Coordinates of C-alpha atoms in Angstrom, one line a residue:
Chain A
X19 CA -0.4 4.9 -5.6
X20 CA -1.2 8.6 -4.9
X21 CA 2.6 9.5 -4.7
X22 CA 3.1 7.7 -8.1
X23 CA 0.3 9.4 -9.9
X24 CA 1.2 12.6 -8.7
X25 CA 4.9 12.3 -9.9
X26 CA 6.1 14.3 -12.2
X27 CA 9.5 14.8 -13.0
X28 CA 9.8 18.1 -11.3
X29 CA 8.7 16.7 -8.0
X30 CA 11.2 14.0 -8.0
X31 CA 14.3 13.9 -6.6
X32 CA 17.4 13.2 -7.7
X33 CA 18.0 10.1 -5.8
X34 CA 14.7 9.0 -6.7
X35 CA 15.4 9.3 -10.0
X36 CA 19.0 7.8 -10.1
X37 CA 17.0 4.9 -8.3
X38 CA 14.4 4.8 -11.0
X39 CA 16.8 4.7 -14.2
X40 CA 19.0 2.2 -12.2
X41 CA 15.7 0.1 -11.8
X42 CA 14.9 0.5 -15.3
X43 CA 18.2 -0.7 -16.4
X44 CA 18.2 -3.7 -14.4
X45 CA 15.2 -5.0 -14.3
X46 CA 12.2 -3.7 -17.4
X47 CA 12.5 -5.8 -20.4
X48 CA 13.8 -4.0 -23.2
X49 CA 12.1 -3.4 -26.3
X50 CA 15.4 -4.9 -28.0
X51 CA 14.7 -8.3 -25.9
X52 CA 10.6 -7.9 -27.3
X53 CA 12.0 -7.3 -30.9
X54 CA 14.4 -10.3 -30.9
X55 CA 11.7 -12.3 -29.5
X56 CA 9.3 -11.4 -32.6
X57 CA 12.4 -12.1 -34.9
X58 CA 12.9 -15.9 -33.6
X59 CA 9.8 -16.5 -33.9
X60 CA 9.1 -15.2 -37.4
X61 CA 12.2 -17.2 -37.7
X62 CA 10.8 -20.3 -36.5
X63 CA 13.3 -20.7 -33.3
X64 CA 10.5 -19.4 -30.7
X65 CA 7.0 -19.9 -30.4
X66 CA 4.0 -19.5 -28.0
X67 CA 3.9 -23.4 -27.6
X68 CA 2.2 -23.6 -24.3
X69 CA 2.1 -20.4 -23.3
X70 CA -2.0 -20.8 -21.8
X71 CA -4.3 -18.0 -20.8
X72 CA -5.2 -18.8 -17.3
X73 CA -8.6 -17.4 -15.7
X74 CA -7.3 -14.0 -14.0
X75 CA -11.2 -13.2 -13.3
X76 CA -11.7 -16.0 -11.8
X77 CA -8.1 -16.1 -9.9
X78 CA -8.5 -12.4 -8.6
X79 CA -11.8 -13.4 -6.9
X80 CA -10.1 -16.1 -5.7
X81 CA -7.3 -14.0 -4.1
X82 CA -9.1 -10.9 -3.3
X83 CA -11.0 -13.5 -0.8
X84 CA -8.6 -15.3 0.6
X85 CA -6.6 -12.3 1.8
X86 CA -9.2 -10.2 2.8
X87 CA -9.2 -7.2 -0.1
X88 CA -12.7 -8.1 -1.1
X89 CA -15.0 -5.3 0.6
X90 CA -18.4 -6.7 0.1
X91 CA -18.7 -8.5 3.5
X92 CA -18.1 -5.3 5.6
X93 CA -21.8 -4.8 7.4
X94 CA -23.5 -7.3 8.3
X95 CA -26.9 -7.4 9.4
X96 CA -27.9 -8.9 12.7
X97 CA -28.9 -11.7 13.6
X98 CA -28.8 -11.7 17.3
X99 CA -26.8 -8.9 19.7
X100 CA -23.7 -9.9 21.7
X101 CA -24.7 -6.7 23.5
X102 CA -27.3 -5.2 25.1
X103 CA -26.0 -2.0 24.1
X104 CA -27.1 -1.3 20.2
X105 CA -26.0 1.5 19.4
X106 CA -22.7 1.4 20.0
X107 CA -19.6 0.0 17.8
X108 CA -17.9 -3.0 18.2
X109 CA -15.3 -4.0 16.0
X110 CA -14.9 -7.8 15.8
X111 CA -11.8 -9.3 14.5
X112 CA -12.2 -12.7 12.5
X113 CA -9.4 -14.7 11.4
X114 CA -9.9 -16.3 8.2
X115 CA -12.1 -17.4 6.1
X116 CA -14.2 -20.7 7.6
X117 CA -15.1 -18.9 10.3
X118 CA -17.7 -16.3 8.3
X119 CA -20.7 -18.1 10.7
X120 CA -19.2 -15.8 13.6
X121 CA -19.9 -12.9 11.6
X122 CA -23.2 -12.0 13.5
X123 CA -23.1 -8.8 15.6
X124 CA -24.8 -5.8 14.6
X125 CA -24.5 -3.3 12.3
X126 CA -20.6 -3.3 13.1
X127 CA -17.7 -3.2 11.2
X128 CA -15.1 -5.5 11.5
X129 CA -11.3 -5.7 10.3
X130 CA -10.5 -8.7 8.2
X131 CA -7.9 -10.6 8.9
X132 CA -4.6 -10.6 6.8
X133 CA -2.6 -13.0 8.5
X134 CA -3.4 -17.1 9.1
X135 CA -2.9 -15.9 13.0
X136 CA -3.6 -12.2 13.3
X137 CA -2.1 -9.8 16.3
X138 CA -4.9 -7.1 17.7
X139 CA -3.5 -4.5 20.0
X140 CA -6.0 -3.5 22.4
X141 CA -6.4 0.5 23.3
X142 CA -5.0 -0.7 27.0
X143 CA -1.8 -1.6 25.8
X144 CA -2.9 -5.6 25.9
X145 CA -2.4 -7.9 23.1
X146 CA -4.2 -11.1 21.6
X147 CA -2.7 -13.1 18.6
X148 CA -6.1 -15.1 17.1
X149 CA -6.0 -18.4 15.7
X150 CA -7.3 -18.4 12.6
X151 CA -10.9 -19.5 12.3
X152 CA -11.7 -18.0 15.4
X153 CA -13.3 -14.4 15.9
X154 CA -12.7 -11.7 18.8
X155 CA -15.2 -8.9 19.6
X156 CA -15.2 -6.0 21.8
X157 CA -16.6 -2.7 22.3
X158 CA -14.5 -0.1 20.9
X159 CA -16.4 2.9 23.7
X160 CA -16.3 1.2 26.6
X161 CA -13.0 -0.9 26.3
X162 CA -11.0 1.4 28.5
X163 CA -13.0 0.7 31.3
X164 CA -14.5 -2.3 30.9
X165 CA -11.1 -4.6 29.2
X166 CA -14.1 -6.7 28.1
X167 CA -13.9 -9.1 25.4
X168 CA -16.0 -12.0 23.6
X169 CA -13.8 -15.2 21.9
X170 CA -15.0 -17.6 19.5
X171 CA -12.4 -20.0 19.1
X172 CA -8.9 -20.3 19.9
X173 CA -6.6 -17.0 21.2
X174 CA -3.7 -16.1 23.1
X175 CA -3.4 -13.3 25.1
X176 CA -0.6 -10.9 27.2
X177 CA -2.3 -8.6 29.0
X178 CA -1.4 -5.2 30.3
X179 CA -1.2 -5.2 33.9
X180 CA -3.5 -3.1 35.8
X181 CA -4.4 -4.0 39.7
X182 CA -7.7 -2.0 40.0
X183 CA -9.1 -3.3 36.8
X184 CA -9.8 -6.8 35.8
X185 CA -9.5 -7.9 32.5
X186 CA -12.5 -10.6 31.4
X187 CA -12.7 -12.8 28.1
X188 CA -16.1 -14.0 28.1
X189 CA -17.0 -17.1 25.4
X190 CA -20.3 -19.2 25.4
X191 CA -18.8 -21.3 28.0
X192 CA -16.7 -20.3 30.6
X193 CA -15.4 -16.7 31.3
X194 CA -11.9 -15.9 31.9
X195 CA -10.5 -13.0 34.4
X196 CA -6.8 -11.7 34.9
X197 CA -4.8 -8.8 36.2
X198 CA -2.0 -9.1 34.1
X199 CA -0.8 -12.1 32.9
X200 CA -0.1 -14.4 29.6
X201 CA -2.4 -17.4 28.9
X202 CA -4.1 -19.2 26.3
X203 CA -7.7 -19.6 25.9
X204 CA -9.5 -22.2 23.3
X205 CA -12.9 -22.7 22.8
X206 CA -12.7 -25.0 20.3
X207 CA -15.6 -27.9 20.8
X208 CA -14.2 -30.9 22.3
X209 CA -10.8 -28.7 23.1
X210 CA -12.1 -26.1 25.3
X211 CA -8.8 -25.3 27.4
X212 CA -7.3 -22.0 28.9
X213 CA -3.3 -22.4 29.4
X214 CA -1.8 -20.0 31.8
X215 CA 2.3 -19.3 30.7
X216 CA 2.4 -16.8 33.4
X217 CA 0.5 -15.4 36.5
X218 CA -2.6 -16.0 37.9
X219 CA -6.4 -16.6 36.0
X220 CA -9.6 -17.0 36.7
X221 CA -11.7 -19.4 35.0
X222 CA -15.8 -19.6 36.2
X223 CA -19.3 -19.8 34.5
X224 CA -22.0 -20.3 36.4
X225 CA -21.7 -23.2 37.7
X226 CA -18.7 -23.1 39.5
X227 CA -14.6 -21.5 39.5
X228 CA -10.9 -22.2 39.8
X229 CA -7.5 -20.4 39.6
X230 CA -4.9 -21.4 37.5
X231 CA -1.3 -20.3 38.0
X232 CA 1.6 -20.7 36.0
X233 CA 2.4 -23.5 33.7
X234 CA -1.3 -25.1 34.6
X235 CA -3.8 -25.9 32.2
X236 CA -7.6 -26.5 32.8
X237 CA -9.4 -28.1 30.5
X238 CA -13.0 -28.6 30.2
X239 CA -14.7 -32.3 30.8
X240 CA -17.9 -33.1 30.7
X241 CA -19.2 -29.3 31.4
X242 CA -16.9 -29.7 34.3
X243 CA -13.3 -27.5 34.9
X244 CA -10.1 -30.3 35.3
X245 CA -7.0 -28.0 36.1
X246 CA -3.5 -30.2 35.4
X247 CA 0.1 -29.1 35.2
X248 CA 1.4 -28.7 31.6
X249 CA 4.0 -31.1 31.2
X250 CA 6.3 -29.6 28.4
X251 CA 5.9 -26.8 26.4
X252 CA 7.6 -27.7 23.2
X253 CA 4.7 -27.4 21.2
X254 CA 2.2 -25.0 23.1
X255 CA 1.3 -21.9 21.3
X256 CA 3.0 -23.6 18.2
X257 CA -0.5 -22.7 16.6
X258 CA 0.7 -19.2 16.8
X259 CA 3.7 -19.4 14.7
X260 CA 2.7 -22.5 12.7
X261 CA 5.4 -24.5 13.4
X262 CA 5.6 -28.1 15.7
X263 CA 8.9 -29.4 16.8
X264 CA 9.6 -32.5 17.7
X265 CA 13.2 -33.3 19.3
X266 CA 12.9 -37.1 19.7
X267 CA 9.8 -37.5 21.0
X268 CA 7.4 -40.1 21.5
X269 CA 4.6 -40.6 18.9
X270 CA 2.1 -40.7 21.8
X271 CA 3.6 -37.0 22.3
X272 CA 3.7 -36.0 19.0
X273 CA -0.5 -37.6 18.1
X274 CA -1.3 -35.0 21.0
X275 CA 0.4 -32.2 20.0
X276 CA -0.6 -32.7 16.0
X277 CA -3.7 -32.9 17.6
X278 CA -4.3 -29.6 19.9
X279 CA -2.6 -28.1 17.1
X280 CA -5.1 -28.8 14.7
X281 CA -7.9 -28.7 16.7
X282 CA -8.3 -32.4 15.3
X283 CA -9.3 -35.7 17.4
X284 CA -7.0 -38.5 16.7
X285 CA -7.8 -42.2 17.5
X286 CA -5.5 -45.1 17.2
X287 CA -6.7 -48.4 15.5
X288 CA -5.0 -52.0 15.5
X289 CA -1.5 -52.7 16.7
X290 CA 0.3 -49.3 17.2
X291 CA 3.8 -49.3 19.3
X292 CA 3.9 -45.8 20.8
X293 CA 7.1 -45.9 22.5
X294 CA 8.5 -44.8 18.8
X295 CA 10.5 -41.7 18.7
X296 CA 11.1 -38.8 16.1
X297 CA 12.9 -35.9 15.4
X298 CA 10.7 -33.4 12.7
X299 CA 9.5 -29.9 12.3
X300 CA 6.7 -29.3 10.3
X301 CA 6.5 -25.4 9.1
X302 CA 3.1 -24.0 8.0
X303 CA 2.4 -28.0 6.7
X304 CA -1.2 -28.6 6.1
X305 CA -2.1 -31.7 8.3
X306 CA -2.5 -33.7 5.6
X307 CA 1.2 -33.5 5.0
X308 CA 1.5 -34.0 8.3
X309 CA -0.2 -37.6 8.3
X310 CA 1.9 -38.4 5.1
X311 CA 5.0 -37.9 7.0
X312 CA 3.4 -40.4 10.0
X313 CA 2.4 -42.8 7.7
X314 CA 5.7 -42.7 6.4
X315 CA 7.9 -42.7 8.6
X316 CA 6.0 -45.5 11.0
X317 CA 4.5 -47.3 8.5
X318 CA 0.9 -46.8 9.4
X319 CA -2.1 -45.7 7.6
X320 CA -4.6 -42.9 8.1
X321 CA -8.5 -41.7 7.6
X322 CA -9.3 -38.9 7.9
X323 CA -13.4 -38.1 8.7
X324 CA -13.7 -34.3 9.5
X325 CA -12.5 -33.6 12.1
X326 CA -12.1 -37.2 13.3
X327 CA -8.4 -39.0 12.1
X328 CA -8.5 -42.6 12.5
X329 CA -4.4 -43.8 12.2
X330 CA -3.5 -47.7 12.2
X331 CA -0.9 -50.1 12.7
X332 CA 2.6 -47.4 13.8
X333 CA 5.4 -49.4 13.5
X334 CA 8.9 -48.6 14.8
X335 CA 11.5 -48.9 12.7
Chain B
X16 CA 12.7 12.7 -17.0
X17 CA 10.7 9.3 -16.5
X18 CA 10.6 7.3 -19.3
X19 CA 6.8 6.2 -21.0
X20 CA 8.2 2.8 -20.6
X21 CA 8.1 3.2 -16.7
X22 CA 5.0 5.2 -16.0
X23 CA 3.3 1.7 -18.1
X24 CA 4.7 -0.2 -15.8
X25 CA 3.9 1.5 -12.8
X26 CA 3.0 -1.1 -10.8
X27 CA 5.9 -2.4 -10.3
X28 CA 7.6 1.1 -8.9
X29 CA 5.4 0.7 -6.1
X30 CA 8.2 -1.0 -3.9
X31 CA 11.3 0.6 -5.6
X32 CA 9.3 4.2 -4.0
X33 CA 9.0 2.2 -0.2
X34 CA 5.1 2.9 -0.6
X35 CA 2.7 0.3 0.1
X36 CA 0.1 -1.6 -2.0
X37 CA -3.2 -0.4 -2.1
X38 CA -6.0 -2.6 -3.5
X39 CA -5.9 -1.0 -6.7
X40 CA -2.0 -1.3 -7.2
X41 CA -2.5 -4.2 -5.8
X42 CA -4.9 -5.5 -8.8
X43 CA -3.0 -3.9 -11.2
X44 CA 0.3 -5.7 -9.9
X45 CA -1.8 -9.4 -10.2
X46 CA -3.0 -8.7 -13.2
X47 CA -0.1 -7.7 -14.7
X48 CA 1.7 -11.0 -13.5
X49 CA -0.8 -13.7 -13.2
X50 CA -0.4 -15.2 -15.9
X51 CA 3.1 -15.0 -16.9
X52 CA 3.7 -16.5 -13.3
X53 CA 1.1 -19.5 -14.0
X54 CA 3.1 -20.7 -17.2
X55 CA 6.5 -20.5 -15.3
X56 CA 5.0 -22.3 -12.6
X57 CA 3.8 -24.6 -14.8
X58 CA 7.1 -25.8 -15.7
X59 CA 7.2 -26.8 -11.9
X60 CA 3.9 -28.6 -11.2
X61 CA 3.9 -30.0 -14.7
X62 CA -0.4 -29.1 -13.9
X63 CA -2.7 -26.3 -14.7
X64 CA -4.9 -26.4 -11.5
X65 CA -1.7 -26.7 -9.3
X66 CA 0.1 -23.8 -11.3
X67 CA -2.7 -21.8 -10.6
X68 CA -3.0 -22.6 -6.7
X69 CA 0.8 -22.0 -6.1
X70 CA 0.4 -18.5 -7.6
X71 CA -3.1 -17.5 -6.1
X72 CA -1.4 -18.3 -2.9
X73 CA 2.1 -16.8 -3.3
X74 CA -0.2 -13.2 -4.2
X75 CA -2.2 -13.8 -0.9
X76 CA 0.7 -14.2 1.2
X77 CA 2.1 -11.2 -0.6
X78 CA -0.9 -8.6 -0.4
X79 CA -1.3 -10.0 3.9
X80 CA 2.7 -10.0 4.3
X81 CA 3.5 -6.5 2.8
X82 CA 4.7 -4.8 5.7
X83 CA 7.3 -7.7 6.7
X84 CA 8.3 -8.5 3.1
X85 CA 11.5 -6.5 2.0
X86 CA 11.7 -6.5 -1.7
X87 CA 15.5 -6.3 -2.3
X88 CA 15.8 -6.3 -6.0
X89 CA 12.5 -6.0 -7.9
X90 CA 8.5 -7.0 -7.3
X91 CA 8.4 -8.9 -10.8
X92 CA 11.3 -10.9 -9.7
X93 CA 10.5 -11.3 -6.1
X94 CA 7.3 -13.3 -7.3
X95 CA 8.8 -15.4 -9.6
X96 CA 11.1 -16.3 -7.0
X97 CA 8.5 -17.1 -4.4
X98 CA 6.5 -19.0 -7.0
X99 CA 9.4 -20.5 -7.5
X100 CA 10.0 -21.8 -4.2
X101 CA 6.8 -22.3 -3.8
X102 CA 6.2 -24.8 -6.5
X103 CA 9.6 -26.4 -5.4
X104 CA 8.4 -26.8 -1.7
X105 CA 4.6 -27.5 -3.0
X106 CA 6.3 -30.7 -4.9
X107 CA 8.3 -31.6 -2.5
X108 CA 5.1 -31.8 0.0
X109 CA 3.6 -33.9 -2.8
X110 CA 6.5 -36.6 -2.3
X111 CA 6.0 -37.1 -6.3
X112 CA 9.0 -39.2 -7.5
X113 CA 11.9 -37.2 -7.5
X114 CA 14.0 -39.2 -10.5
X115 CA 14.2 -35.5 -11.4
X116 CA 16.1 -34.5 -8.6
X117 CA 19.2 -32.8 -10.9
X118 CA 16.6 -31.0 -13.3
X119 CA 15.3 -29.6 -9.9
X120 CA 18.2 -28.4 -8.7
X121 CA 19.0 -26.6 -12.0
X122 CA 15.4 -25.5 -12.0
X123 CA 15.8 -23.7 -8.6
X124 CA 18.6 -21.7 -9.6
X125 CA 18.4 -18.1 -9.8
X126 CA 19.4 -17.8 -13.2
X127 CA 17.2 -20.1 -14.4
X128 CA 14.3 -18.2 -12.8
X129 CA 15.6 -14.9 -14.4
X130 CA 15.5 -16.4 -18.0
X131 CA 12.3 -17.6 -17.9
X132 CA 10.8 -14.5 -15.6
X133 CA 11.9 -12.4 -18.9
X134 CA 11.1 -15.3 -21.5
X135 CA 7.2 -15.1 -19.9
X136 CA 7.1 -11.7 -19.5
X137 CA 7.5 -11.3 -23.4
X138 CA 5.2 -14.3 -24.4
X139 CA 2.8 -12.5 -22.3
X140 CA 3.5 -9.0 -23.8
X141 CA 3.2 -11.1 -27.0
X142 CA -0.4 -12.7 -26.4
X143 CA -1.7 -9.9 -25.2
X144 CA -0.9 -8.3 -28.8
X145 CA -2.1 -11.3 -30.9
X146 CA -5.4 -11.0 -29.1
X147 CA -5.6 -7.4 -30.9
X148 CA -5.1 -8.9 -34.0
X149 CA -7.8 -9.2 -37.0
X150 CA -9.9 -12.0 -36.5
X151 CA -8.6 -14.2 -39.4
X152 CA -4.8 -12.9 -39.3
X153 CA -5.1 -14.1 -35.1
X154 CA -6.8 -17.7 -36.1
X155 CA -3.6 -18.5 -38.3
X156 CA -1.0 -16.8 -36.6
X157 CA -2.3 -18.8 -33.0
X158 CA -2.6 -22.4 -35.5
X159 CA 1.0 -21.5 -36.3
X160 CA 2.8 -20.2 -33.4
X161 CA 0.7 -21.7 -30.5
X162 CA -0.3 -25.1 -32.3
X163 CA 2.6 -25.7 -34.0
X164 CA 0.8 -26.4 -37.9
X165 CA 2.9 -26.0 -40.7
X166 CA 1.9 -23.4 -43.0
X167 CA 0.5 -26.3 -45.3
X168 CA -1.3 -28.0 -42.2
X169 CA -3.2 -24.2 -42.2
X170 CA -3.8 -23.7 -45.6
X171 CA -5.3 -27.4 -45.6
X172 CA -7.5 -27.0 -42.2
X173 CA -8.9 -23.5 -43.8
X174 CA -8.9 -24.1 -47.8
X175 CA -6.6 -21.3 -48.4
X176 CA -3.3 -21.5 -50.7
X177 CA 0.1 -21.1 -48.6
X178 CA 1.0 -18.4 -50.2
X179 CA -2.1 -16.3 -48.4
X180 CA -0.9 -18.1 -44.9
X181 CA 2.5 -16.4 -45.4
X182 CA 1.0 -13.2 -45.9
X183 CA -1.6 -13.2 -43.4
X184 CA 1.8 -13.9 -41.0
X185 CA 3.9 -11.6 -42.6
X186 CA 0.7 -9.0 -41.5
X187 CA 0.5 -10.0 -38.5
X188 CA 4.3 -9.9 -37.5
X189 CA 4.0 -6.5 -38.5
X190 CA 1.0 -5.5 -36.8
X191 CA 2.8 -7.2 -33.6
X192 CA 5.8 -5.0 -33.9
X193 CA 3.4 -1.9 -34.0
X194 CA 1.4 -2.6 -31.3
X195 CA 4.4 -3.4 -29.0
X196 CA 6.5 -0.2 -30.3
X197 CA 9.1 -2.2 -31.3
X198 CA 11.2 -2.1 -34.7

């Protein structure tokens, strides 16, 4: 706003101002279009009819919330330290909004998210695109020589190579270490997973460890690590750009992928037919939407219970 | 020289300059267009709450999208035309009946959209005046130009004579054209 505060005409130039009258001529409503208004109406052809005053308070607090302009949640008091180190800054990045139970590192500043998935770029040249909901934290001092991170939730990350230093993604339950590589970690209760795209991880708490290499997935059963290769990739990351595709695929295949996408558990109730097959693409569709277009097209019917979806009765047609 | 009329409406330069959106501009912009964009989008979702969700969210997506949005024509018109869609695609996710498929696709043309962007743009221009009105003068002009009451129906509902209804109006026209610098 600074640069339009501070124009005045002798600072602007003439394309600036060929752009501005051009602008003004197309596109500001003219007091002649205001006048006639007034006229018609005093007329009796127009009228405010309808024309409501909407809460624009209330809306703005709305808005400035969702997308992150509202300021007042910028340092937050501990409640208990990632770090043993106190005095030094971590910035944690938390993607949107249900995840405000994260927020609970020191007296750190952290960058709100703008995005559903947002993109950090890490000082080593690394790079993490964070599910919404989820929170990553690191150490802005040391991370050049640590590549040290802490997830809470659901990430994926391409990390710069370097041979002489490890890169480690520590969560609450399992750690993660790479050289270089692209992978995908989730946290998520119930859908704890790390899904390696490309080169080699290593995956230990503990208790015990494994290595995954490319297209292998481990997931995490009954506090024990269960590596398996990843089948088909269709819908993996699709988190990341909000969109599933299915190109005739089975509804078995599709209930799995709806559900690692959503981070939802799905059961199946009554007389289903799996075998069906589809061909959809959902694009940034809430999973509600989602379920209509199952119920729908297969003829079946849903609950859903948090994060618990009970579907009946898919029908072929 | 830059026009009065453009420095007012400064928020809407902001793209037309290739600057970004600060939170300021940023409020200004919203509350500049909120609520023409909730009555247009109310001609959509035929629903207040709906109206006002479609343009909440087409502003979110806006202020977290800024650096990948390119605004080709005009910020007032780029978010009609995204409330636009979005209150197309938001009923089509809502699988209401669609008997009212041909209004729809009359509805989602880009002329419609510029008639009614300028049609809400001066009710809004409009309302904002009336609200600067005299007390009594705004009660009858709102009874006659929001409501819809005949000038008898308001002289009736507050004991006056007509004749005193026409005047207040007449005022109140005039007042109008003052305010908003218009003859």
């Amino acid at each position: 706003m600074d640069k339009i505060n501070k124009m005045k005409p002798e600072t602007v130039t003439a394309e600036e101002r060929a752009k501005l009258l051009q602008w003004k001529e197309e596109y500001s409503i003219s007091a002649g279009s205001i006048s006639q208004f007034l006229t018609n109406m005093e007329s009796g052809e127009a009228d405010l009819a309808g024309y409501s005053d909407y809460d624009a308070k209330k809306a703005w607090n709305a808005v400035s919330k969702n997308s992150g302009i509202k300021e007042d949640a910028k340092v937050i008091k501990p409640r208990f330290n990632w770090y043993s180190v106190a005095a030094s800054v971590v910035i944690l990045f938390l993607v949107g909004f249900g995840a405000q139970q994260f927020l609970f590192s020191g007296d750190q500043m952290y960058d709100q998210s703008f995005a559903a998935v947002e993109k950090i770029n890490f000082p080593d040249g690394s790079l993490a695109q964070v599910d919404e909901g989820s929170a990553i934290s690191y150490e802005t001092s040391s991370f050049t020589q640590e590549r040290a991170l802490k997830l809470n939730g659901r990430a994926y990350f391409e990390v710069q190579s370097d041979e002489r230093k490890s890169f480690t993604i520590n969560t609450d339950k399992f750690n993660v270490q790479v050289l270089g590589t692209k992978f995908e970690v989730n946290t998520i209760d119930g859908f704890e997973s790390v899904n390696v795209l490309e080169g080699k991880v290593r995956v230990f708490n503990q208790e015990s460890e494994i290595f995954l290499t490319e297209n292998e997935r481990m997931t995490l059963t009954d506090g024990k690590f269960e590596i398996e290769k990843i089948a088909k990739q269709t819908n993996l990351l699709s988190w990341n750009k909000s969109t599933l595709v299915f190109n005739n695929a089975p509804i078995s295949e599709m209930l799995s992928d709806i559900s690692s996408h959503y981070n939802v558990n799905i059961t199946l109730q009554g007389d289903n037919n799996l075998d069906c097959k589809h061909n959809t693409e959902f694009r940034k569709e809430t999973l509600q939407s989602v379920l209509d277009e199952i119920a729908l097209s297969f003829g079946a019917t849903y609950e859903v219970s948090g994060k618990n979806i009970t579907i009946q009765n898919i029908q072929c047609n | 020289m830059i026009s009065e009329k453009i420095c007012i409406l400064r928020t809407d330069l902001v793209p037309i300059l290739r600057v970004k959106y600060d939170k300021d501009s940023f409020k200004d912009l919203f509350d500049t267009y909120y609520n023409p964009l909730c009555n247009f989008c109310y001609r959509f979702v035929e629903n207040h709450t709906d109206a006002e969700d479609v343009v909440q969210d087409v502003f979110t997506s806006f202020w977290q999208k800024q650096d990948r949005i390119k605004i080709e024509t005009d910020v007032k018109y780029y978010l009609f035309t995204s409330v636009r869609n979005k209150a197309i695609e938001y009923i089509r996710s809502k699988k209401r009946k669609m008997n009212l498929e041909d209004e729809m696709g009359r509805r989602s043309e880009s002329s419609y959209t510029e008639e009614f962007m300028e049609e809400n743009l001066i009710k809004e221009l409009i309302s904002n005046s009336v609200r600067q009105l005299p007390p009594k003068c705004r009660q009858i002009f709102v009874m006659s130009k929001v409501n819809g009451l005949t000038y008898v129906e308001i002289a009736d509902q507050l004991n006056l004579s007509t004749k005193t209804i026409e005047n207040q109006m007449r005022r109140a026209f005039q007042i109008l054209r003052k305010t908003l610098k218009v003859r």
